[in-house]
Short mmCIF file of N, CA and C in Angstrom, two decimals:
data_model
loop_
_atom_site.label_atom_id
_atom_site.label_comp_id
_atom_site.label_asym_id
_atom_site.label_seq_id
_atom_site.Cartn_x
_atom_site.Cartn_y
_atom_site.Cartn_z
N UNK A 211 153.75 -9.60 92.97
CA UNK A 211 153.92 -11.18 92.85
C UNK A 211 152.97 -11.70 91.92
N UNK A 212 151.64 -11.12 91.72
CA UNK A 212 150.58 -11.70 90.91
C UNK A 212 150.88 -11.38 89.49
N UNK A 213 151.96 -10.92 89.01
CA UNK A 213 152.09 -10.68 87.61
C UNK A 213 152.95 -11.70 86.87
N UNK A 214 152.69 -11.71 85.53
CA UNK A 214 153.54 -12.73 84.62
C UNK A 214 153.05 -14.13 84.80
N UNK A 215 151.87 -14.32 85.18
CA UNK A 215 151.31 -15.70 85.20
C UNK A 215 150.43 -15.90 83.91
N UNK A 216 150.39 -17.34 83.59
CA UNK A 216 149.51 -17.56 82.50
C UNK A 216 148.06 -17.14 82.72
N UNK A 217 147.29 -16.90 81.70
CA UNK A 217 145.90 -16.49 81.83
C UNK A 217 145.15 -17.38 82.65
N UNK A 218 144.29 -16.89 83.63
CA UNK A 218 143.51 -17.65 84.47
C UNK A 218 144.32 -18.20 85.74
N UNK A 219 145.44 -17.81 86.00
CA UNK A 219 146.33 -18.23 87.03
C UNK A 219 146.65 -16.96 87.71
N UNK A 220 146.90 -17.13 89.11
CA UNK A 220 147.31 -16.00 89.95
C UNK A 220 147.83 -16.52 91.32
N UNK A 221 148.88 -15.84 91.76
CA UNK A 221 149.57 -16.13 93.06
C UNK A 221 150.02 -14.85 93.73
N UNK A 222 149.76 -14.88 94.95
CA UNK A 222 150.05 -13.75 95.78
C UNK A 222 150.43 -14.08 97.24
N UNK A 223 151.00 -13.25 97.90
CA UNK A 223 151.29 -13.43 99.36
C UNK A 223 150.14 -12.67 100.06
N UNK A 224 149.61 -13.33 101.04
CA UNK A 224 148.63 -12.61 101.86
C UNK A 224 148.93 -12.74 103.38
N UNK A 225 148.56 -11.91 104.30
CA UNK A 225 148.97 -11.84 105.55
C UNK A 225 147.66 -12.08 106.44
N UNK A 226 147.69 -12.83 107.58
CA UNK A 226 146.61 -13.12 108.38
C UNK A 226 146.67 -12.03 109.41
N UNK A 227 145.49 -11.29 109.53
CA UNK A 227 145.39 -10.11 110.44
C UNK A 227 145.10 -10.64 111.98
N UNK A 228 145.01 -9.78 112.84
CA UNK A 228 144.91 -10.05 114.29
C UNK A 228 143.62 -10.82 114.61
N UNK A 229 142.54 -10.63 113.65
CA UNK A 229 141.28 -11.31 113.90
C UNK A 229 141.13 -12.45 112.98
N UNK A 230 142.30 -13.00 112.40
CA UNK A 230 142.31 -14.27 111.73
C UNK A 230 141.70 -14.00 110.22
N UNK A 231 141.74 -12.76 109.82
CA UNK A 231 141.16 -12.47 108.46
C UNK A 231 142.22 -12.25 107.46
N UNK A 232 141.97 -12.64 106.21
CA UNK A 232 142.85 -12.38 105.01
C UNK A 232 142.11 -11.43 104.08
N UNK A 233 142.83 -10.72 103.25
CA UNK A 233 142.43 -9.97 102.20
C UNK A 233 142.68 -10.64 100.90
N UNK A 234 141.58 -11.03 100.11
CA UNK A 234 141.86 -11.68 98.77
C UNK A 234 142.19 -10.62 97.83
N UNK A 235 143.39 -10.63 97.25
CA UNK A 235 143.77 -9.64 96.39
C UNK A 235 142.80 -9.22 95.22
N UNK A 236 142.67 -8.09 94.80
CA UNK A 236 141.86 -7.57 93.77
C UNK A 236 141.92 -8.36 92.49
N UNK A 237 143.12 -8.85 91.96
CA UNK A 237 143.32 -9.51 90.77
C UNK A 237 142.64 -11.03 90.94
N UNK A 238 142.67 -11.64 92.18
CA UNK A 238 142.12 -12.87 92.37
C UNK A 238 140.56 -12.72 92.49
N UNK A 239 140.03 -11.67 93.15
CA UNK A 239 138.69 -11.52 93.15
C UNK A 239 138.01 -11.39 91.85
N UNK A 240 138.75 -10.53 90.90
CA UNK A 240 138.24 -10.29 89.58
C UNK A 240 138.38 -11.54 88.67
N UNK A 241 139.40 -12.38 88.95
CA UNK A 241 139.47 -13.63 88.24
C UNK A 241 138.25 -14.55 88.37
N UNK A 242 137.74 -14.54 89.68
CA UNK A 242 136.55 -15.36 90.00
C UNK A 242 135.35 -14.60 90.15
N UNK A 243 135.30 -13.38 89.85
CA UNK A 243 134.15 -12.39 89.86
C UNK A 243 133.61 -12.42 91.22
N UNK A 244 134.41 -12.35 92.24
CA UNK A 244 134.05 -12.27 93.65
C UNK A 244 133.78 -10.69 94.01
N UNK A 245 132.73 -10.60 94.84
CA UNK A 245 132.55 -9.14 95.23
C UNK A 245 132.15 -9.17 96.77
N UNK A 246 132.15 -8.10 97.40
CA UNK A 246 131.89 -7.90 98.70
C UNK A 246 130.61 -8.49 99.11
N UNK A 247 130.60 -9.26 100.19
CA UNK A 247 129.32 -9.95 100.56
C UNK A 247 129.16 -11.34 100.04
N UNK A 248 130.03 -11.82 99.19
CA UNK A 248 129.79 -13.10 98.57
C UNK A 248 130.42 -14.16 99.67
N UNK A 249 129.87 -15.34 99.57
CA UNK A 249 130.27 -16.45 100.47
C UNK A 249 131.18 -17.27 99.69
N UNK A 250 132.26 -17.73 100.56
CA UNK A 250 133.08 -18.77 100.01
C UNK A 250 133.04 -19.91 100.92
N UNK A 251 133.47 -21.07 100.30
CA UNK A 251 133.64 -22.34 101.13
C UNK A 251 135.06 -22.45 101.36
N UNK A 252 135.47 -22.86 102.62
CA UNK A 252 136.88 -23.06 102.97
C UNK A 252 137.03 -24.58 103.32
N UNK A 253 137.85 -25.28 102.43
CA UNK A 253 138.33 -26.67 102.78
C UNK A 253 139.76 -26.72 103.22
N UNK A 254 139.89 -27.53 104.20
CA UNK A 254 141.37 -27.55 104.68
C UNK A 254 141.67 -29.06 104.96
N UNK A 255 142.76 -29.41 104.51
CA UNK A 255 143.41 -30.73 104.64
C UNK A 255 144.87 -30.57 105.11
N UNK A 256 145.20 -31.18 106.25
CA UNK A 256 146.56 -31.05 106.78
C UNK A 256 147.67 -31.34 105.82
N UNK A 257 147.46 -32.29 104.89
CA UNK A 257 148.43 -32.68 104.02
C UNK A 257 148.38 -31.81 102.65
N UNK A 258 147.14 -31.38 102.30
CA UNK A 258 147.20 -30.68 101.01
C UNK A 258 146.93 -29.18 101.03
N UNK A 259 146.62 -28.66 102.18
CA UNK A 259 146.54 -27.29 102.45
C UNK A 259 145.11 -26.69 102.44
N UNK A 260 144.92 -25.46 102.07
CA UNK A 260 143.57 -24.80 102.19
C UNK A 260 143.20 -24.27 101.01
N UNK A 261 141.96 -24.44 100.66
CA UNK A 261 141.30 -23.94 99.38
C UNK A 261 140.15 -23.20 99.70
N UNK A 262 139.77 -22.17 98.82
CA UNK A 262 138.64 -21.42 98.92
C UNK A 262 137.88 -21.56 97.60
N UNK A 263 136.64 -21.87 97.68
CA UNK A 263 135.90 -21.97 96.44
C UNK A 263 134.59 -21.03 96.61
N UNK A 264 134.10 -20.32 95.49
CA UNK A 264 132.79 -19.56 95.80
C UNK A 264 131.71 -20.67 96.11
N UNK A 265 130.82 -20.16 97.01
CA UNK A 265 129.69 -20.92 97.44
C UNK A 265 128.91 -21.54 96.47
N UNK A 266 128.83 -20.89 95.32
CA UNK A 266 128.07 -21.52 94.12
C UNK A 266 128.52 -22.86 93.77
N UNK A 267 129.75 -23.24 94.16
CA UNK A 267 130.36 -24.58 93.78
C UNK A 267 129.88 -25.72 94.84
N UNK A 268 129.19 -25.23 95.84
CA UNK A 268 128.79 -26.17 96.86
C UNK A 268 127.95 -27.35 96.41
N UNK A 269 126.96 -26.96 95.62
CA UNK A 269 126.00 -28.10 95.11
C UNK A 269 126.74 -29.01 94.24
N UNK A 270 127.68 -28.74 93.34
CA UNK A 270 128.41 -29.57 92.60
C UNK A 270 129.36 -30.55 93.39
N UNK A 271 129.93 -29.81 94.46
CA UNK A 271 130.96 -30.46 95.36
C UNK A 271 130.08 -31.56 96.13
N UNK A 272 129.01 -31.12 96.67
CA UNK A 272 128.14 -32.24 97.57
C UNK A 272 127.61 -33.34 96.62
N UNK A 273 127.16 -33.03 95.41
CA UNK A 273 126.89 -34.09 94.46
C UNK A 273 127.95 -35.04 94.17
N UNK A 274 129.15 -34.54 93.94
CA UNK A 274 130.27 -35.40 93.70
C UNK A 274 130.52 -36.21 94.89
N UNK A 275 130.58 -35.74 96.13
CA UNK A 275 130.81 -36.51 97.34
C UNK A 275 129.76 -37.62 97.36
N UNK A 276 128.45 -37.14 97.17
CA UNK A 276 127.33 -38.08 97.32
C UNK A 276 127.52 -39.36 96.24
N UNK A 277 127.99 -38.95 95.12
CA UNK A 277 128.13 -40.02 94.07
C UNK A 277 129.21 -40.87 94.39
N UNK A 278 130.36 -40.39 94.99
CA UNK A 278 131.36 -41.27 95.47
C UNK A 278 130.93 -42.23 96.50
N UNK A 279 130.14 -41.90 97.33
CA UNK A 279 129.54 -42.67 98.48
C UNK A 279 128.30 -43.52 97.99
N UNK A 280 128.00 -43.51 96.81
CA UNK A 280 126.99 -44.31 96.11
C UNK A 280 125.51 -43.78 96.43
N UNK A 281 125.56 -42.49 96.77
CA UNK A 281 124.10 -41.99 97.05
C UNK A 281 123.71 -40.95 96.04
N UNK A 282 124.28 -41.00 94.86
CA UNK A 282 123.92 -40.23 93.65
C UNK A 282 122.37 -40.25 93.37
N UNK A 283 121.82 -39.26 92.71
CA UNK A 283 120.45 -39.31 92.26
C UNK A 283 120.36 -40.23 91.13
N UNK A 284 119.16 -41.07 91.21
CA UNK A 284 118.94 -42.01 90.11
C UNK A 284 117.78 -41.47 89.39
N UNK A 285 118.17 -41.56 88.00
CA UNK A 285 117.23 -40.90 87.20
C UNK A 285 116.59 -42.11 86.29
#
């Protein structure tokens, strides 16, 4: 299922195991440079679904939220 997509895009079916775990397909891990032991951020919204982001995006995510709330850094 993950073939014939434009460069930088990937889609696949994953199955939730008995312990609530999923396996991120090799092609998706390669696309984002993910390796065993890396941390991901899971964001969930009942209306929009579930998103996973590498933990390295946490700082920019929290800065964006802070700026939306008017608490951004003043230089």
